[in-house]
Amino acid sequence: MKLYGAGGEVLLDMVSSWWVNLHGHAQPEIAAAIAEQASTLEHVIFAGYTHAPAAHFAAELAATLPPPLSRIFYSDNGSTATEVALKIALQYHHNRGVEKHRILALSGGYHGDTFGAMSAGKDSGFYKPFGDKLFTVDFIPYPETWQDDPDINEKEAASLNRLDELLESRDVAAVILEPLVQGASGMRMSRASWVAEVARRVRAADGLVIFDEVMTGFGRTAKLWATDWVGVTPDLLCLSKGITGGFLPLGVTAATEQIYEAFAGEDFSMAFAHGHSYTANPLCVAAARASLKITKGAETSTNWTRISASHAAVLPELAAHAGLERVRQCGTILAADVCGGGEYGGNLSLAMRDFFMKNGLLMRPLGNTIYLLPPFIISDQELQQGYDAITEAAYRFSRS
Ligand SMILES: *Cc1c(COP(=O)(O)O)cnc(C)c1O
């Protein structure tokens, strides 16, 4: 849980170092797996070739995914995982001779910093300098919700109405969304039943459903996948961040057999011609195998339950705090907004970041949103330190 600064300071990592770390820093089994792989095979071209670690991990990962997701496409980070999903979706329709070009996304969604990912995340407001270079994406309002939210039914209905309007033309190739939690736009949460309804309606219009689980995957929501709460399996699932336990970069786009079939065969013009030099790098895949083994162990799921219960127990107290609003939780993720506003990268968030540092915590607020997204090994006492810091920050920084 701990990071040690150059001046001897000790920081508890309450945000899993930008949401990548699952099992704590320098986890010995993952470190050993990388060292062993490095002395065997460090890299080999993956375009038209394969290697044992990649084949093993693909099979092991696919076994954990809800059917009919069964096919694994490798890349090397979260942005590429979503680029790949968008490209597969467009080419899927193209290969079948179907005219569908429109991409739908959710207002406030974040899918990475490359051009396709930026286009699908345009509404997040991070990409103003590139506005005219992004392709057209249609956005649906995101019905974010929190503890004791009286208006959620209306928000969801408005969102679904807009979706129905956009689906009328029947030219929607795919919808991309972060199931249950939008991470970068401030840990904004939505209900599983609404996510399921979006997926059902897009499917009914013969569009594909892409779940971007780059942040929510590998147990953050207290199930292995946020998809497991939703109950509707997407056609394409994007994974990265936690995939190697926070050691090395790796991206995966999982697909159904039906999608795979639309690309299979001898004709190269039907193939998905997308590859990065470090696609399926053996060291990264070795780390991912070691991390998945720990993730599937009983101890890890016990930790999800323990952290979730601990968050749930403190929720009423935080919701009653005069300096906090929109208190919310999804599994191991806890978030609240400090009253009085403040934008992303603004003075309030920087001042709060400093305050947490001085109190021995690595916590990086998103605007006025404070959140905990800890490695699963966090102790009950360390969780309490996080809650105390949130309470104290709310007293100091709220402007209600
Ligand atoms: C972080 C993130 C990405 C981008 O991943 P990178 O590895 O930073 O490129 C994409 N989607 C979601 C939901 C993310 O949280």
Short mmCIF file of C-alpha atoms in Angstrom, two decimals, residues 98 204 233 254 259 369:
data_model
loop_
_atom_site.label_atom_id
_atom_site.label_comp_id
_atom_site.label_asym_id
_atom_site.label_seq_id
_atom_site.Cartn_x
_atom_site.Cartn_y
_atom_site.Cartn_z
CA VAL A 98 -24.16 -3.40 -44.02
CA ALA A 204 -32.57 -4.37 -31.07
CA THR A 233 -22.99 -9.20 -22.17
CA ALA A 254 -12.51 -9.18 -26.09
CA ILE A 259 -17.70 -10.94 -34.43
CA THR A 369 -14.61 15.00 -6.47
#
